[in-house]
Structures are given as structure tokens and as C-alpha cells.
Amino acid sequence: MSSVNDEIIRIAARGDGVTADGRHVAFGVPGDLVQADGALVHGPHHAEPPCRHFPTCGACQLQHADEATLREFVTDRVLNAAAGQGVEPGEVLATHLSPARSRRRATLHGLKVQRGFVLGFREERSSRVVDMHECHVLRPELFALVAPLRQMLTKVAGRHPVDVALTLVDQGVDCAISGVVPEGLEATEALLDFARDHRLARLSVDHGFGMEATWEPEPVTVALSGVPVGFPQGAFLQPTQDGEDVLLSDAKVGVQGAETIIDLFSGLGTFAFGMAGARQTVAVEGARDLSLACRQAAGRAQLPVEAVHRDLFRAPLQPDELARFEAVVLDPPRAGAREQVAALARSPVARVAYISCNPSSWARDAKALIEAGFRLQTLRPVGQFRWSTHVELTSVFLR
């Protein structure tokens, strides 16, 4: 008989099951029992993984967990990060999980081998590529290109590793390939035939000097709050449409009533265009091409969105600059926004909607805001990367 210490009680940050005495067990979920010989006896929350590539494929770590356990994992990651910094939310909103086959962007890896070409995600903690023949996270429009890509790359790829970035845009699929240098007319024609036959929105190839579009029948755009925005090579887009909708909805609630809003680390304007009903919305972004795309889209749509190019890591907005705005939207990279938050804490701004893709850096920044007099009104855990250990969140701070 197993003792209570042999029961899995939670899932650790990297996906292992953990017993009450701290033992880590691969592929354990709460309710599973670990026998004396190390064998795992599945409990009521252990699910049958839907994909043949699990657990080898590194895209998913938690396909063996049922829906309730996935939700609990995402929730606990966020709440534990907050508790670790002494941050207490006024209200924890319902955790959002993106459904299966909802990922609209992904980078696949490939390599020419003796038997042809392997293409897919890498194995967990390895450079080996899993040859993808099914996928339960990608949108069907993206997965439909995997087999044709494999066939085409068998003809044109050399012996160097290949990366293929796929993104679903307004016009179809944007495909960017690096690691392939087409040699001769036949290879070039194979690439163009592939783009035409599969009606790609854009096909770009990096010949070693940066991405160059070789096929783009019309300018590629993504719709952000109904506004078509030009999509530069490699631009950031939220991984799922449903996730973007939740993040934007929470941010809008957080700044509701504000007439002047500034969106920091704004990218293409995912949040700024959603706030366009305010009298003034300023979108600040450090990548010049993203800022320019935002500015041009706002101009075409005649919206009161002003795009500003500025590196917020090197030159964060200062308290006197922030004083012009009633509310701030903050969506920094994984490192968080330590310096910008420090300036924000010293400013008179009273409303902050903070979106994060890293609970740890968010919790550090949240503590700084609370020490400056803010209170954490709402907190929502978000799992856009289904069956992954990657967790996001939305939060609203008021003072």
C-alpha cells in the first residue's frame, strides 16, 4: 500500500509531478500514486494523451493531465508567483485556457536526412526534431502545410538545419524559411510553385542576409480590433485569437473611463487599437518596423492612435511624461519592465493594466507597484499555449 507521501499532489513549473515530500516524478499528475518500485499508478486526473508524438515532442508537456488539472496548473503558477512576492489580488478571475488546435503561429524545425526530410518541433530539451505527422495545438490551416512543406524542402534544402515560421494572417498563411539557399532555377521554381499552389499570403526566404519576400500577391496584414495592420517579417502576434480577445477585454476593463491612455511595449498595436475609443491613445514600441506599421494603420483608419518609436529598456518614460495620461497598458517581454515600472510607481498615474507572459517577472514588478500605493484589483491566469508549461496573465492595478 502507498503512503500519503507517495501521492502526487501538484505539478511543478517544468511539468513534473511532485509528492508531498518533494519527490519529482515524470508524467505524474495530482491523484496519481507512486509505488515503492517507482511505478506510477494513474489516478482520476490522468488523461490519455491525444497525440502520438507525446511525450517526445517538446511542444507539449502536459497532455497527460485532464482539463481540471491543466486549469489548476495555470492558476497555481500565477498565484504562487504572486504569493512569493507577498502580492494579494482583490479578485482572481476565471482562468482562461485556449482550446486544442488554436495556435495561429509557430516555428517548426527541419533537417534533411537520408530518407528525406524531417519537419516538426524539437524534442524536449534536445536539438533533435520530431517528424510531425499530427498536431493538436496548431490551427488546421497551419498543420495542412506540414506535409507539403516536407515534400518541397526535400527537394530544395541542403544539409543545414532549416527553420520554418508559420503565422496565420488576414490573407492566409505567412511562411518564412531560413537555412535554405535555393541553388539553380529548379529550386527557385519549387519554392514559387509551393507558394502559388498553397495560396500563401507570403513566402519569405533568408538567404543568409535577412528575410526577403519572394512571394506576396498583396500586402500582408493582421486585423487588430478590426483594423488591418501591416505585418512585418517576424512581427509578434498573440499565439491564439481567443487568448488575444481575453487579454484585450481585461485591459479595456482596467482602463475603462480613461480619456488618455498610453500603451507601453505596444508592438503592432494589439491593445492600442482596442483602446481607440479614448480621446488619445499613444502606442510606444522599441522595434521601429512595428511602430511604423502601427502608425500607418492608424493613419489609414483615421484613428486617434499615435505611434511612438522608443526603446523603453534604455529610455523608460519618466514620471513627468507619464503624468499626461490617466491610464497605462503594459505588455513587456518575458524580462518584465523593472525600470519602466519604477518610473511608473513615481508617477501620478492611477490605473495600470499589466499583461504578462512571465509570472515571475510580473510578480517582481507587481510588488514595486504595490509598494508605491497601488492595489491589485484583478488577476487572471491565462494558458494560451495549451498543454505547455508556458503561462500568461492579465492584471489591473489601481490607486
PDB file of N, CA and C in Angstrom, residues 128-195:
ATOM      1  N   ARG A 128      17.110  17.492 -31.313  1.00  0.00           N
ATOM      2  CA  ARG A 128      16.527  16.524 -32.236  1.00  0.00           C
ATOM      3  C   ARG A 128      15.123  16.955 -32.631  1.00  0.00           C
ATOM      4  N   VAL A 129      14.788  16.746 -33.902  1.00  0.00           N
ATOM      5  CA  VAL A 129      13.494  17.167 -34.430  1.00  0.00           C
ATOM      6  C   VAL A 129      12.549  15.969 -34.505  1.00  0.00           C
ATOM      7  N   VAL A 130      11.335  16.168 -34.010  1.00  0.00           N
ATOM      8  CA  VAL A 130      10.287  15.155 -34.118  1.00  0.00           C
ATOM      9  C   VAL A 130       9.574  15.348 -35.452  1.00  0.00           C
ATOM     10  N   ASP A 131       9.572  14.339 -36.295  1.00  0.00           N
ATOM     11  CA  ASP A 131       8.939  14.445 -37.616  1.00  0.00           C
ATOM     12  C   ASP A 131       7.421  14.448 -37.430  1.00  0.00           C
ATOM     13  N   MET A 132       6.808  15.594 -37.597  1.00  0.00           N
ATOM     14  CA  MET A 132       5.404  15.807 -37.251  1.00  0.00           C
ATOM     15  C   MET A 132       4.458  15.181 -38.269  1.00  0.00           C
ATOM     16  N   HIS A 133       3.579  14.321 -37.778  1.00  0.00           N
ATOM     17  CA  HIS A 133       2.546  13.740 -38.628  1.00  0.00           C
ATOM     18  C   HIS A 133       1.146  13.968 -38.059  1.00  0.00           C
ATOM     19  N   GLU A 134       1.066  14.580 -36.913  1.00  0.00           N
ATOM     20  CA  GLU A 134      -0.185  15.089 -36.381  1.00  0.00           C
ATOM     21  C   GLU A 134       0.166  16.172 -35.365  1.00  0.00           C
ATOM     22  N   CYS A 135      -0.768  17.064 -35.121  1.00  0.00           N
ATOM     23  CA  CYS A 135      -0.540  18.110 -34.120  1.00  0.00           C
ATOM     24  C   CYS A 135      -1.882  18.585 -33.598  1.00  0.00           C
ATOM     25  N   HIS A 136      -2.010  18.633 -32.283  1.00  0.00           N
ATOM     26  CA  HIS A 136      -3.264  19.015 -31.651  1.00  0.00           C
ATOM     27  C   HIS A 136      -3.230  20.434 -31.088  1.00  0.00           C
ATOM     28  N   VAL A 137      -2.161  21.183 -31.384  1.00  0.00           N
ATOM     29  CA  VAL A 137      -2.112  22.573 -30.939  1.00  0.00           C
ATOM     30  C   VAL A 137      -2.204  23.554 -32.099  1.00  0.00           C
ATOM     31  N   LEU A 138      -1.691  23.194 -33.271  1.00  0.00           N
ATOM     32  CA  LEU A 138      -1.696  24.115 -34.401  1.00  0.00           C
ATOM     33  C   LEU A 138      -3.086  24.260 -35.005  1.00  0.00           C
ATOM     34  N   ARG A 139      -3.384  25.467 -35.492  1.00  0.00           N
ATOM     35  CA  ARG A 139      -4.583  25.665 -36.285  1.00  0.00           C
ATOM     36  C   ARG A 139      -4.515  24.753 -37.513  1.00  0.00           C
ATOM     37  N   PRO A 140      -5.632  24.192 -37.950  1.00  0.00           N
ATOM     38  CA  PRO A 140      -5.620  23.296 -39.110  1.00  0.00           C
ATOM     39  C   PRO A 140      -4.995  23.916 -40.349  1.00  0.00           C
ATOM     40  N   GLU A 141      -5.165  25.231 -40.531  1.00  0.00           N
ATOM     41  CA  GLU A 141      -4.589  25.887 -41.706  1.00  0.00           C
ATOM     42  C   GLU A 141      -3.065  25.793 -41.711  1.00  0.00           C
ATOM     43  N   LEU A 142      -2.453  25.812 -40.510  1.00  0.00           N
ATOM     44  CA  LEU A 142      -1.002  25.693 -40.425  1.00  0.00           C
ATOM     45  C   LEU A 142      -0.562  24.240 -40.587  1.00  0.00           C
ATOM     46  N   PHE A 143      -1.252  23.332 -39.895  1.00  0.00           N
ATOM     47  CA  PHE A 143      -0.841  21.932 -39.974  1.00  0.00           C
ATOM     48  C   PHE A 143      -0.982  21.386 -41.392  1.00  0.00           C
ATOM     49  N   ALA A 144      -1.956  21.883 -42.145  1.00  0.00           N
ATOM     50  CA  ALA A 144      -2.158  21.404 -43.516  1.00  0.00           C
ATOM     51  C   ALA A 144      -0.940  21.642 -44.402  1.00  0.00           C
ATOM     52  N   LEU A 145      -0.061  22.546 -44.000  1.00  0.00           N
ATOM     53  CA  LEU A 145       1.126  22.847 -44.807  1.00  0.00           C
ATOM     54  C   LEU A 145       2.323  21.970 -44.450  1.00  0.00           C
ATOM     55  N   VAL A 146       2.253  21.205 -43.364  1.00  0.00           N
ATOM     56  CA  VAL A 146       3.430  20.462 -42.899  1.00  0.00           C
ATOM     57  C   VAL A 146       3.876  19.428 -43.920  1.00  0.00           C
ATOM     58  N   ALA A 147       2.964  18.582 -44.388  1.00  0.00           N
ATOM     59  CA  ALA A 147       3.342  17.549 -45.360  1.00  0.00           C
ATOM     60  C   ALA A 147       3.827  18.150 -46.676  1.00  0.00           C
ATOM     61  N   PRO A 148       3.136  19.148 -47.258  1.00  0.00           N
ATOM     62  CA  PRO A 148       3.653  19.769 -48.477  1.00  0.00           C
ATOM     63  C   PRO A 148       5.011  20.459 -48.274  1.00  0.00           C
ATOM     64  N   LEU A 149       5.206  21.080 -47.106  1.00  0.00           N
ATOM     65  CA  LEU A 149       6.499  21.697 -46.811  1.00  0.00           C
ATOM     66  C   LEU A 149       7.608  20.648 -46.779  1.00  0.00           C
ATOM     67  N   ARG A 150       7.321  19.533 -46.121  1.00  0.00           N
ATOM     68  CA  ARG A 150       8.309  18.454 -46.028  1.00  0.00           C
ATOM     69  C   ARG A 150       8.710  17.975 -47.435  1.00  0.00           C
ATOM     70  N   GLN A 151       7.717  17.811 -48.296  1.00  0.00           N
ATOM     71  CA  GLN A 151       7.982  17.349 -49.659  1.00  0.00           C
ATOM     72  C   GLN A 151       8.803  18.367 -50.442  1.00  0.00           C
ATOM     73  N   MET A 152       8.444  19.637 -50.320  1.00  0.00           N
ATOM     74  CA  MET A 152       9.161  20.683 -51.041  1.00  0.00           C
ATOM     75  C   MET A 152      10.583  20.841 -50.524  1.00  0.00           C
ATOM     76  N   LEU A 153      10.756  20.822 -49.209  1.00  0.00           N
ATOM     77  CA  LEU A 153      12.081  21.017 -48.633  1.00  0.00           C
ATOM     78  C   LEU A 153      13.006  19.835 -48.915  1.00  0.00           C
ATOM     79  N   THR A 154      12.447  18.664 -49.131  1.00  0.00           N
ATOM     80  CA  THR A 154      13.274  17.519 -49.540  1.00  0.00           C
ATOM     81  C   THR A 154      14.019  17.842 -50.824  1.00  0.00           C
ATOM     82  N   LYS A 155      13.395  18.633 -51.687  1.00  0.00           N
ATOM     83  CA  LYS A 155      13.980  18.969 -52.996  1.00  0.00           C
ATOM     84  C   LYS A 155      14.961  20.135 -52.919  1.00  0.00           C
ATOM     85  N   VAL A 156      14.674  21.122 -52.059  1.00  0.00           N
ATOM     86  CA  VAL A 156      15.445  22.369 -52.135  1.00  0.00           C
ATOM     87  C   VAL A 156      16.427  22.581 -50.986  1.00  0.00           C
ATOM     88  N   ALA A 157      16.257  21.867 -49.859  1.00  0.00           N
ATOM     89  CA  ALA A 157      17.111  22.113 -48.697  1.00  0.00           C
ATOM     90  C   ALA A 157      18.454  21.411 -48.845  1.00  0.00           C
ATOM     91  N   GLY A 158      19.483  22.028 -48.243  1.00  0.00           N
ATOM     92  CA  GLY A 158      20.793  21.398 -48.174  1.00  0.00           C
ATOM     93  C   GLY A 158      20.923  20.625 -46.879  1.00  0.00           C
ATOM     94  N   ARG A 159      22.139  20.528 -46.383  1.00  0.00           N
ATOM     95  CA  ARG A 159      22.385  19.768 -45.164  1.00  0.00           C
ATOM     96  C   ARG A 159      22.330  20.624 -43.900  1.00  0.00           C
ATOM     97  N   HIS A 160      22.034  21.898 -44.044  1.00  0.00           N
ATOM     98  CA  HIS A 160      21.958  22.777 -42.881  1.00  0.00           C
ATOM     99  C   HIS A 160      20.565  22.709 -42.251  1.00  0.00           C
ATOM    100  N   PRO A 161      20.452  22.916 -40.937  1.00  0.00           N
ATOM    101  CA  PRO A 161      19.135  22.956 -40.288  1.00  0.00           C
ATOM    102  C   PRO A 161      18.268  24.063 -40.886  1.00  0.00           C
ATOM    103  N   VAL A 162      16.988  23.811 -40.922  1.00  0.00           N
ATOM    104  CA  VAL A 162      16.019  24.736 -41.505  1.00  0.00           C
ATOM    105  C   VAL A 162      14.990  25.115 -40.446  1.00  0.00           C
ATOM    106  N   ASP A 163      14.611  26.383 -40.412  1.00  0.00           N
ATOM    107  CA  ASP A 163      13.520  26.853 -39.562  1.00  0.00           C
ATOM    108  C   ASP A 163      12.401  27.377 -40.460  1.00  0.00           C
ATOM    109  N   VAL A 164      11.175  27.040 -40.097  1.00  0.00           N
ATOM    110  CA  VAL A 164      10.009  27.485 -40.861  1.00  0.00           C
ATOM    111  C   VAL A 164       9.030  28.150 -39.894  1.00  0.00           C
ATOM    112  N   ALA A 165       8.861  29.457 -40.022  1.00  0.00           N
ATOM    113  CA  ALA A 165       7.918  30.202 -39.185  1.00  0.00           C
ATOM    114  C   ALA A 165       6.603  30.349 -39.936  1.00  0.00           C
ATOM    115  N   LEU A 166       5.529  29.879 -39.321  1.00  0.00           N
ATOM    116  CA  LEU A 166       4.202  29.951 -39.924  1.00  0.00           C
ATOM    117  C   LEU A 166       3.308  30.843 -39.070  1.00  0.00           C
ATOM    118  N   THR A 167       2.618  31.773 -39.710  1.00  0.00           N
ATOM    119  CA  THR A 167       1.706  32.672 -38.996  1.00  0.00           C
ATOM    120  C   THR A 167       0.448  32.843 -39.816  1.00  0.00           C
ATOM    121  N   LEU A 168      -0.696  32.713 -39.162  1.00  0.00           N
ATOM    122  CA  LEU A 168      -1.969  32.923 -39.845  1.00  0.00           C
ATOM    123  C   LEU A 168      -2.289  34.415 -39.850  1.00  0.00           C
ATOM    124  N   VAL A 169      -2.389  34.976 -41.040  1.00  0.00           N
ATOM    125  CA  VAL A 169      -2.656  36.408 -41.202  1.00  0.00           C
ATOM    126  C   VAL A 169      -3.969  36.583 -41.970  1.00  0.00           C
ATOM    127  N   ASP A 170      -4.326  37.823 -42.246  1.00  0.00           N
ATOM    128  CA  ASP A 170      -5.611  38.087 -42.901  1.00  0.00           C
ATOM    129  C   ASP A 170      -5.713  37.420 -44.264  1.00  0.00           C
ATOM    130  N   GLN A 171      -4.608  37.343 -44.988  1.00  0.00           N
ATOM    131  CA  GLN A 171      -4.626  36.840 -46.361  1.00  0.00           C
ATOM    132  C   GLN A 171      -4.366  35.333 -46.453  1.00  0.00           C
ATOM    133  N   GLY A 172      -4.109  34.666 -45.336  1.00  0.00           N
ATOM    134  CA  GLY A 172      -3.802  33.241 -45.372  1.00  0.00           C
ATOM    135  C   GLY A 172      -2.645  32.934 -44.434  1.00  0.00           C
ATOM    136  N   VAL A 173      -1.675  32.180 -44.918  1.00  0.00           N
ATOM    137  CA  VAL A 173      -0.528  31.795 -44.099  1.00  0.00           C
ATOM    138  C   VAL A 173       0.720  32.520 -44.579  1.00  0.00           C
ATOM    139  N   ASP A 174       1.385  33.157 -43.633  1.00  0.00           N
ATOM    140  CA  ASP A 174       2.682  33.790 -43.878  1.00  0.00           C
ATOM    141  C   ASP A 174       3.752  32.765 -43.525  1.00  0.00           C
ATOM    142  N   CYS A 175       4.608  32.424 -44.477  1.00  0.00           N
ATOM    143  CA  CYS A 175       5.616  31.384 -44.292  1.00  0.00           C
ATOM    144  C   CYS A 175       6.999  31.983 -44.506  1.00  0.00           C
ATOM    145  N   ALA A 176       7.861  31.853 -43.503  1.00  0.00           N
ATOM    146  CA  ALA A 176       9.223  32.384 -43.575  1.00  0.00           C
ATOM    147  C   ALA A 176      10.208  31.250 -43.324  1.00  0.00           C
ATOM    148  N   ILE A 177      11.091  31.020 -44.288  1.00  0.00           N
ATOM    149  CA  ILE A 177      12.019  29.890 -44.229  1.00  0.00           C
ATOM    150  C   ILE A 177      13.449  30.410 -44.125  1.00  0.00           C
ATOM    151  N   SER A 178      14.182  29.898 -43.155  1.00  0.00           N
ATOM    152  CA  SER A 178      15.604  30.217 -43.043  1.00  0.00           C
ATOM    153  C   SER A 178      16.405  28.925 -43.058  1.00  0.00           C
ATOM    154  N   GLY A 179      17.650  29.023 -43.555  1.00  0.00           N
ATOM    155  CA  GLY A 179      18.504  27.848 -43.651  1.00  0.00           C
ATOM    156  C   GLY A 179      18.473  27.196 -45.012  1.00  0.00           C
ATOM    157  N   VAL A 180      17.756  27.788 -45.942  1.00  0.00           N
ATOM    158  CA  VAL A 180      17.664  27.264 -47.308  1.00  0.00           C
ATOM    159  C   VAL A 180      18.214  28.307 -48.270  1.00  0.00           C
ATOM    160  N   VAL A 181      19.166  27.908 -49.083  1.00  0.00           N
ATOM    161  CA  VAL A 181      19.704  28.770 -50.136  1.00  0.00           C
ATOM    162  C   VAL A 181      19.411  28.092 -51.466  1.00  0.00           C
ATOM    163  N   PRO A 182      18.325  28.491 -52.152  1.00  0.00           N
ATOM    164  CA  PRO A 182      17.968  27.825 -53.407  1.00  0.00           C
ATOM    165  C   PRO A 182      19.101  27.924 -54.431  1.00  0.00           C
ATOM    166  N   GLU A 183      19.476  26.798 -54.961  1.00  0.00           N
ATOM    167  CA  GLU A 183      20.549  26.755 -55.958  1.00  0.00           C
ATOM    168  C   GLU A 183      19.965  26.343 -57.293  1.00  0.00           C
ATOM    169  N   GLY A 184      20.000  27.272 -58.234  1.00  0.00           N
ATOM    170  CA  GLY A 184      19.509  26.985 -59.569  1.00  0.00           C
ATOM    171  C   GLY A 184      18.043  27.319 -59.742  1.00  0.00           C
ATOM    172  N   LEU A 185      17.641  27.328 -61.001  1.00  0.00           N
ATOM    173  CA  LEU A 185      16.277  27.703 -61.355  1.00  0.00           C
ATOM    174  C   LEU A 185      15.254  26.713 -60.821  1.00  0.00           C
ATOM    175  N   GLU A 186      15.602  25.435 -60.810  1.00  0.00           N
ATOM    176  CA  GLU A 186      14.643  24.420 -60.375  1.00  0.00           C
ATOM    177  C   GLU A 186      14.246  24.607 -58.912  1.00  0.00           C
ATOM    178  N   ALA A 187      15.217  24.910 -58.048  1.00  0.00           N
ATOM    179  CA  ALA A 187      14.920  25.114 -56.635  1.00  0.00           C
ATOM    180  C   ALA A 187      14.070  26.367 -56.436  1.00  0.00           C
ATOM    181  N   THR A 188      14.396  27.433 -57.150  1.00  0.00           N
ATOM    182  CA  THR A 188      13.618  28.666 -57.052  1.00  0.00           C
ATOM    183  C   THR A 188      12.191  28.449 -57.517  1.00  0.00           C
ATOM    184  N   GLU A 189      12.029  27.718 -58.601  1.00  0.00           N
ATOM    185  CA  GLU A 189      10.686  27.441 -59.108  1.00  0.00           C
ATOM    186  C   GLU A 189       9.896  26.559 -58.143  1.00  0.00           C
ATOM    187  N   ALA A 190      10.576  25.640 -57.464  1.00  0.00           N
ATOM    188  CA  ALA A 190       9.891  24.781 -56.497  1.00  0.00           C
ATOM    189  C   ALA A 190       9.321  25.611 -55.348  1.00  0.00           C
ATOM    190  N   LEU A 191      10.072  26.605 -54.895  1.00  0.00           N
ATOM    191  CA  LEU A 191       9.589  27.482 -53.830  1.00  0.00           C
ATOM    192  C   LEU A 191       8.392  28.300 -54.295  1.00  0.00           C
ATOM    193  N   LEU A 192       8.480  28.866 -55.484  1.00  0.00           N
ATOM    194  CA  LEU A 192       7.388  29.684 -56.001  1.00  0.00           C
ATOM    195  C   LEU A 192       6.154  28.841 -56.304  1.00  0.00           C
ATOM    196  N   ASP A 193       6.364  27.636 -56.825  1.00  0.00           N
ATOM    197  CA  ASP A 193       5.228  26.739 -57.069  1.00  0.00           C
ATOM    198  C   ASP A 193       4.525  26.400 -55.754  1.00  0.00           C
ATOM    199  N   PHE A 194       5.312  26.159 -54.728  1.00  0.00           N
ATOM    200  CA  PHE A 194       4.733  25.852 -53.415  1.00  0.00           C
ATOM    201  C   PHE A 194       3.879  27.014 -52.926  1.00  0.00           C
ATOM    202  N   ALA A 195       4.401  28.224 -53.032  1.00  0.00           N
ATOM    203  CA  ALA A 195       3.661  29.399 -52.574  1.00  0.00           C
ATOM    204  C   ALA A 195       2.373  29.584 -53.359  1.00  0.00           C
TER     205      ALA A 195
END
